[in-house]
PDB file of C-alpha atoms and ligand atoms in Angstrom:
ATOM      1  CA  MET K   1       0.000   0.000   0.000  1.00 96.00           C
ATOM      2  CA  ILE K   2       1.241   3.500  -0.847  1.00 98.00           C
ATOM      3  CA  ASP K   3       0.314   6.397   1.423  1.00 97.00           C
ATOM      4  CA  LYS K   4       1.624   9.764   2.622  1.00 97.00           C
ATOM      5  CA  ILE K   5       4.238   9.225   5.282  1.00 97.00           C
ATOM      6  CA  LYS K   6       3.458  10.315   8.866  1.00 96.00           C
ATOM      7  CA  ILE K   7       5.583  11.692  11.647  1.00 96.00           C
ATOM      8  CA  ASN K   8       5.273   8.323  13.499  1.00 96.00           C
ATOM      9  CA  ASP K   9       7.318   6.810  10.655  1.00 97.00           C
ATOM     10  CA  LYS K  10      10.317   9.014  11.467  1.00 97.00           C
ATOM     11  CA  GLU K  11      12.455   6.212  12.926  1.00 97.00           C
ATOM     12  CA  PHE K  12      12.012   3.950   9.878  1.00 97.00           C
ATOM     13  CA  PHE K  13      12.295   6.911   7.496  1.00 98.00           C
ATOM     14  CA  ASN K  14      15.715   7.696   9.001  1.00 98.00           C
ATOM     15  CA  LYS K  15      16.766   4.015   8.953  1.00 98.00           C
ATOM     16  CA  LEU K  16      15.880   3.687   5.268  1.00 98.00           C
ATOM     17  CA  GLY K  17      17.606   7.003   4.583  1.00 98.00           C
ATOM     18  CA  LEU K  18      20.890   5.579   5.887  1.00 98.00           C
ATOM     19  CA  LEU K  19      20.834   3.302   2.829  1.00 97.00           C
ATOM     20  CA  ILE K  20      21.172   6.481   0.732  1.00 96.00           C
ATOM     21  CA  THR K  21      23.749   8.411   2.778  1.00 94.00           C
ATOM     22  CA  ASN K  22      25.184   8.136   6.257  1.00 94.00           C
ATOM     23  CA  LYS K  23      24.472  11.857   6.705  1.00 95.00           C
ATOM     24  CA  PHE K  24      20.775  11.322   5.985  1.00 97.00           C
ATOM     25  CA  ASP K  25      19.356  12.478   9.333  1.00 93.00           C
ATOM     26  CA  LYS K  26      21.456  15.655   9.149  1.00 95.00           C
ATOM     27  CA  LEU K  27      20.346  16.428   5.609  1.00 96.00           C
ATOM     28  CA  PHE K  28      16.668  15.473   5.814  1.00 97.00           C
ATOM     29  CA  ASN K  29      14.362  16.274   8.698  1.00 97.00           C
ATOM     30  CA  LEU K  30      10.928  14.676   8.428  1.00 97.00           C
ATOM     31  CA  ASP K  31       9.236  17.351  10.577  1.00 97.00           C
ATOM     32  CA  ASN K  32      10.459  20.081   8.207  1.00 97.00           C
ATOM     33  CA  ILE K  33       9.505  18.065   5.136  1.00 97.00           C
ATOM     34  CA  LEU K  34       5.983  17.466   6.413  1.00 97.00           C
ATOM     35  CA  ASN K  35       5.596  21.182   7.147  1.00 97.00           C
ATOM     36  CA  SER K  36       6.834  22.183   3.704  1.00 97.00           C
ATOM     37  CA  GLN K  37       4.384  23.475   1.168  1.00 95.00           C
ATOM     38  CA  TYR K  38       6.289  21.930  -1.733  1.00 96.00           C
ATOM     39  CA  GLU K  39       7.631  18.615  -0.496  1.00 97.00           C
ATOM     40  CA  GLU K  40       5.956  15.271   0.020  1.00 97.00           C
ATOM     41  CA  VAL K  41       7.009  11.776   0.976  1.00 98.00           C
ATOM     42  CA  PHE K  42       5.020   8.725  -0.048  1.00 98.00           C
ATOM     43  CA  GLY K  43       5.719   5.487   1.759  1.00 98.00           C
ATOM     44  CA  TYR K  44       5.322   1.897   0.640  1.00 98.00           C
ATOM     45  CA  TYR K  45       3.865  -0.141   3.503  1.00 98.00           C
ATOM     46  CA  ILE K  46       3.750  -3.893   3.983  1.00 98.00           C
ATOM     47  CA  ASP K  47       1.662  -4.954   7.010  1.00 96.00           C
ATOM     48  CA  ASN K  48       1.783  -1.337   8.213  1.00 95.00           C
ATOM     49  CA  ASN K  49       5.599  -1.304   8.141  1.00 96.00           C
ATOM     50  CA  LEU K  50       7.411   1.303   6.064  1.00 98.00           C
ATOM     51  CA  VAL K  51       9.665  -0.590   3.619  1.00 98.00           C
ATOM     52  CA  GLY K  52      10.368   2.160   1.094  1.00 98.00           C
ATOM     53  CA  PHE K  53       9.643   5.752   0.228  1.00 98.00           C
ATOM     54  CA  ILE K  54       9.865   8.424  -2.439  1.00 98.00           C
ATOM     55  CA  HIS K  55      10.555  12.051  -1.483  1.00 98.00           C
ATOM     56  CA  ILE K  56       9.563  14.688  -4.014  1.00 98.00           C
ATOM     57  CA  SER K  57       9.256  18.436  -4.295  1.00 97.00           C
ATOM     58  CA  LYS K  58       6.715  19.943  -6.636  1.00 94.00           C
ATOM     59  CA  LEU K  59       6.125  23.433  -7.958  1.00 93.00           C
ATOM     60  CA  PHE K  60       3.373  23.789 -10.531  1.00 89.00           C
ATOM     61  CA  GLU K  61       4.203  21.439 -13.437  1.00 92.00           C
ATOM     62  CA  THR K  62       7.748  20.598 -12.320  1.00 95.00           C
ATOM     63  CA  MET K  63       8.615  17.857  -9.885  1.00 96.00           C
ATOM     64  CA  ASP K  64      12.015  16.839  -8.492  1.00 98.00           C
ATOM     65  CA  ILE K  65      12.678  13.400  -7.116  1.00 98.00           C
ATOM     66  CA  ILE K  66      14.852  14.075  -4.087  1.00 98.00           C
ATOM     67  CA  ASN K  67      15.207  10.480  -2.852  1.00 98.00           C
ATOM     68  CA  ILE K  68      13.836   7.029  -3.491  1.00 98.00           C
ATOM     69  CA  VAL K  69      14.791   4.004  -1.417  1.00 98.00           C
ATOM     70  CA  VAL K  70      13.604   0.476  -0.702  1.00 98.00           C
ATOM     71  CA  ASP K  71      14.604  -1.753   2.234  1.00 98.00           C
ATOM     72  CA  GLU K  72      17.271  -4.237   1.070  1.00 98.00           C
ATOM     73  CA  LYS K  73      15.046  -7.224   2.013  1.00 98.00           C
ATOM     74  CA  TYR K  74      12.309  -6.064  -0.363  1.00 98.00           C
ATOM     75  CA  ARG K  75      14.286  -5.068  -3.452  1.00 98.00           C
ATOM     76  CA  ARG K  76      13.711  -6.370  -6.995  1.00 98.00           C
ATOM     77  CA  ARG K  77       9.989  -6.826  -6.314  1.00 98.00           C
ATOM     78  CA  GLY K  78       8.869  -3.754  -8.226  1.00 98.00           C
ATOM     79  CA  ILE K  79       8.333  -1.522  -5.175  1.00 98.00           C
ATOM     80  CA  ALA K  80      10.398   1.417  -6.491  1.00 98.00           C
ATOM     81  CA  THR K  81       8.612   1.086  -9.831  1.00 98.00           C
ATOM     82  CA  LYS K  82       5.259   1.290  -8.033  1.00 98.00           C
ATOM     83  CA  LEU K  83       6.378   4.397  -6.125  1.00 98.00           C
ATOM     84  CA  LEU K  84       7.420   6.038  -9.408  1.00 98.00           C
ATOM     85  CA  ASN K  85       4.138   5.147 -11.070  1.00 97.00           C
ATOM     86  CA  TYR K  86       2.313   6.640  -8.115  1.00 97.00           C
ATOM     87  CA  ILE K  87       3.955  10.031  -8.547  1.00 96.00           C
ATOM     88  CA  PHE K  88       3.505   9.917 -12.342  1.00 95.00           C
ATOM     89  CA  ASN K  89      -0.230  10.019 -11.651  1.00 92.00           C
ATOM     90  CA  LEU K  90      -0.250  12.807  -9.049  1.00 88.00           C
ATOM     91  CA  ASN K  91      -0.927  15.651 -11.476  1.00 82.00           C
ATOM     92  CA  GLU K  92      -4.042  15.944 -13.580  1.00 81.00           C
ATOM     93  CA  GLY K  93      -2.206  18.016 -16.184  1.00 85.00           C
ATOM     94  CA  PRO K  94       1.290  17.698 -17.693  1.00 89.00           C
ATOM     95  CA  LEU K  95       4.256  17.153 -15.421  1.00 93.00           C
ATOM     96  CA  SER K  96       8.040  17.317 -15.968  1.00 96.00           C
ATOM     97  CA  ILE K  97       9.953  15.142 -13.537  1.00 98.00           C
ATOM     98  CA  LEU K  98      13.658  15.766 -12.915  1.00 98.00           C
ATOM     99  CA  LEU K  99      16.241  13.964 -10.833  1.00 98.00           C
ATOM    100  CA  GLU K 100      19.980  13.654 -10.265  1.00 98.00           C
ATOM    101  CA  VAL K 101      21.657  10.295  -9.868  1.00 98.00           C
ATOM    102  CA  ASN K 102      25.262   9.362  -9.135  1.00 97.00           C
ATOM    103  CA  GLU K 103      26.899   8.079 -12.334  1.00 97.00           C
ATOM    104  CA  HIS K 104      28.021   4.953 -10.400  1.00 97.00           C
ATOM    105  CA  ASN K 105      24.571   4.086  -9.033  1.00 97.00           C
ATOM    106  CA  GLU K 106      23.783   1.435 -11.601  1.00 98.00           C
ATOM    107  CA  GLN K 107      20.673   0.065  -9.891  1.00 98.00           C
ATOM    108  CA  ALA K 108      19.050   3.489  -9.714  1.00 98.00           C
ATOM    109  CA  ILE K 109      20.079   4.431 -13.280  1.00 98.00           C
ATOM    110  CA  ASN K 110      18.532   1.177 -14.549  1.00 98.00           C
ATOM    111  CA  LEU K 111      15.376   1.844 -12.553  1.00 98.00           C
ATOM    112  CA  TYR K 112      14.997   5.308 -14.078  1.00 98.00           C
ATOM    113  CA  LEU K 113      15.799   4.208 -17.649  1.00 98.00           C
ATOM    114  CA  LYS K 114      13.278   1.383 -17.354  1.00 98.00           C
ATOM    115  CA  ASN K 115      10.688   3.904 -16.218  1.00 98.00           C
ATOM    116  CA  GLY K 116      11.057   6.298 -19.127  1.00 98.00           C
ATOM    117  CA  PHE K 117      13.670   8.789 -17.862  1.00 98.00           C
ATOM    118  CA  THR K 118      16.359  10.016 -20.247  1.00 98.00           C
ATOM    119  CA  GLU K 119      19.662  11.741 -19.566  1.00 98.00           C
ATOM    120  CA  ILE K 120      19.573  15.479 -20.255  1.00 98.00           C
ATOM    121  CA  ASN K 121      22.749  16.708 -18.584  1.00 98.00           C
ATOM    122  CA  ARG K 122      25.763  15.875 -16.377  1.00 98.00           C
ATOM    123  CA  ARG K 123      27.064  17.804 -13.375  1.00 97.00           C
ATOM    124  CA  LYS K 124      30.688  17.187 -12.450  1.00 97.00           C
ATOM    125  CA  ASN K 125      31.710  16.949  -8.776  1.00 95.00           C
ATOM    126  CA  TYR K 126      28.073  16.987  -7.689  1.00 93.00           C
ATOM    127  CA  TYR K 127      28.569  14.115  -5.217  1.00 91.00           C
ATOM    128  CA  GLY K 128      32.077  14.897  -3.948  1.00 90.00           C
ATOM    129  CA  LYS K 129      34.243  13.730  -6.846  1.00 94.00           C
ATOM    130  CA  ASP K 130      31.399  11.867  -8.527  1.00 96.00           C
ATOM    131  CA  THR K 131      29.390  13.183 -11.426  1.00 97.00           C
ATOM    132  CA  ALA K 132      25.603  13.455 -11.336  1.00 98.00           C
ATOM    133  CA  ILE K 133      23.519  12.421 -14.308  1.00 98.00           C
ATOM    134  CA  VAL K 134      20.474  14.671 -14.649  1.00 98.00           C
ATOM    135  CA  MET K 135      17.462  12.779 -15.943  1.00 98.00           C
ATOM    136  CA  LYS K 136      14.007  13.865 -17.029  1.00 98.00           C
ATOM    137  CA  ARG K 137      10.662  12.344 -17.869  1.00 98.00           C
ATOM    138  CA  ASP K 138       7.530  14.141 -19.010  1.00 96.00           C
ATOM    139  CA  VAL K 139       4.178  12.653 -18.089  1.00 93.00           C
TER     140      VAL K 139
HETATM  141  C1  COA G 201      17.275   1.863  -6.600  1.00 51.27           C
HETATM  142  C2  COA G 201      16.227   1.191  -5.701  1.00 51.27           C
HETATM  143  C3  COA G 201      15.289   2.236  -5.116  1.00 51.27           C
HETATM  144  C4  COA G 201      15.413   0.191  -6.580  1.00 51.27           C
HETATM  145  O1  COA G 201      14.359  -0.364  -5.782  1.00 51.27           O
HETATM  146  P1  COA G 201      13.612  -1.733  -6.175  1.00 51.27           P
HETATM  147  O2  COA G 201      12.289  -1.757  -5.487  1.00 51.27           O
HETATM  148  O3  COA G 201      14.522  -2.884  -5.959  1.00 51.27           O
HETATM  149  O4  COA G 201      13.389  -1.525  -7.751  1.00 51.27           O
HETATM  150  P2  COA G 201      12.411  -2.356  -8.719  1.00 51.27           P
HETATM  151  O5  COA G 201      12.185  -3.745  -8.144  1.00 51.27           O
HETATM  152  O6  COA G 201      11.211  -1.538  -9.010  1.00 51.27           O
HETATM  153  O7  COA G 201      13.348  -2.499 -10.016  1.00 51.27           O
HETATM  154  C5  COA G 201      13.009  -1.950 -11.266  1.00 51.27           C
HETATM  155  C6  COA G 201      14.213  -2.049 -12.197  1.00 51.27           C
HETATM  156  O8  COA G 201      15.335  -1.301 -11.699  1.00 51.27           O
HETATM  157  C7  COA G 201      16.557  -1.948 -12.091  1.00 51.27           C
HETATM  158  N1  COA G 201      17.290  -2.434 -10.912  1.00 51.27           N
HETATM  159  C8  COA G 201      16.845  -2.471  -9.641  1.00 51.27           C
HETATM  160  N2  COA G 201      17.798  -2.990  -8.830  1.00 51.27           N
HETATM  161  C9  COA G 201      18.852  -3.281  -9.618  1.00 51.27           C
HETATM  162  C10 COA G 201      20.137  -3.838  -9.371  1.00 51.27           C
HETATM  163  N3  COA G 201      20.526  -4.214  -8.134  1.00 51.27           N
HETATM  164  N4  COA G 201      20.995  -3.980 -10.406  1.00 51.27           N
HETATM  165  C11 COA G 201      20.645  -3.616 -11.659  1.00 51.27           C
HETATM  166  N5  COA G 201      19.417  -3.080 -11.970  1.00 51.27           N
HETATM  167  C12 COA G 201      18.537  -2.928 -10.962  1.00 51.27           C
HETATM  168  C13 COA G 201      16.133  -3.116 -12.959  1.00 51.27           C
HETATM  169  O9  COA G 201      16.045  -2.648 -14.298  1.00 51.27           O
HETATM  170  C14 COA G 201      14.760  -3.443 -12.388  1.00 51.27           C
HETATM  171  O10 COA G 201      13.934  -4.155 -13.254  1.00 51.27           O
HETATM  172  P3  COA G 201      14.001  -5.792 -13.226  1.00 51.27           P
HETATM  173  O11 COA G 201      13.921  -6.221 -11.780  1.00 51.27           O
HETATM  174  O12 COA G 201      12.799  -6.196 -14.030  1.00 51.27           O
HETATM  175  O13 COA G 201      15.311  -6.147 -13.849  1.00 51.27           O
HETATM  176  C15 COA G 201      16.913   0.364  -4.565  1.00 51.27           C
HETATM  177  O14 COA G 201      17.914  -0.459  -5.123  1.00 51.27           O
HETATM  178  C16 COA G 201      17.519   1.220  -3.483  1.00 51.27           C
HETATM  179  O15 COA G 201      16.854   1.567  -2.493  1.00 51.27           O
HETATM  180  N6  COA G 201      18.834   1.585  -3.626  1.00 51.27           N
HETATM  181  C17 COA G 201      19.528   2.394  -2.619  1.00 51.27           C
HETATM  182  C18 COA G 201      19.036   3.829  -2.602  1.00 51.27           C
HETATM  183  C19 COA G 201      19.300   4.539  -3.909  1.00 51.27           C
HETATM  184  O16 COA G 201      20.367   4.403  -4.507  1.00 51.27           O
HETATM  185  N7  COA G 201      18.321   5.343  -4.363  1.00 51.27           N
HETATM  186  C20 COA G 201      18.415   6.125  -5.577  1.00 51.27           C
HETATM  187  C21 COA G 201      19.075   7.440  -5.365  1.00 51.27           C
HETATM  188  S1  COA G 201      18.263   8.441  -4.129  1.00 51.27           S
END
């Protein structure tokens, strides 16, 4: 089941976030995100447990995917694909979705390519020494 994340999920949100970066809890504060006018986090729940989430920011017809993560135990079951499909259907009108991904993050790059994103740009030294690939999909 996919639903908006709640403040009670903070512990699991932070645990999942550590799979993205070990500075996650310093970079992303769920209280601030939930109070933001532009940002939203949708969680994927199995038996009421948060096993993945997608964090987006949206301004009119442009959306940025800030983070997407799935618990290691539940990967390769299509959960990230379902989270992406969920946000593709959030807008009634047209939507441009943008994201940055580390050039070495093969699993995420494959996920995005499989879901219709294409490379539009590269940003050098975006992740320390690593380059970011900027990807876009219009829905
Ligand atoms: C990237 C991530 C979210 C994918 O989650 P997932 O639920 O396993 O993804 P899905 O099951 O929907 O996979 C869809 C497609 O993505 C690609 N993919 C996913 N994991 C992959 C892997 N380990 N290696 C290669 N391709 C992979 C495949 O094309 C896959 O389709 P297939 O299973 O039919 O081959 C997950 O691996 C993750 O949480 N990684 C760590 C966090 C991260 O890097 N997030 C992205 C940047 S914020």
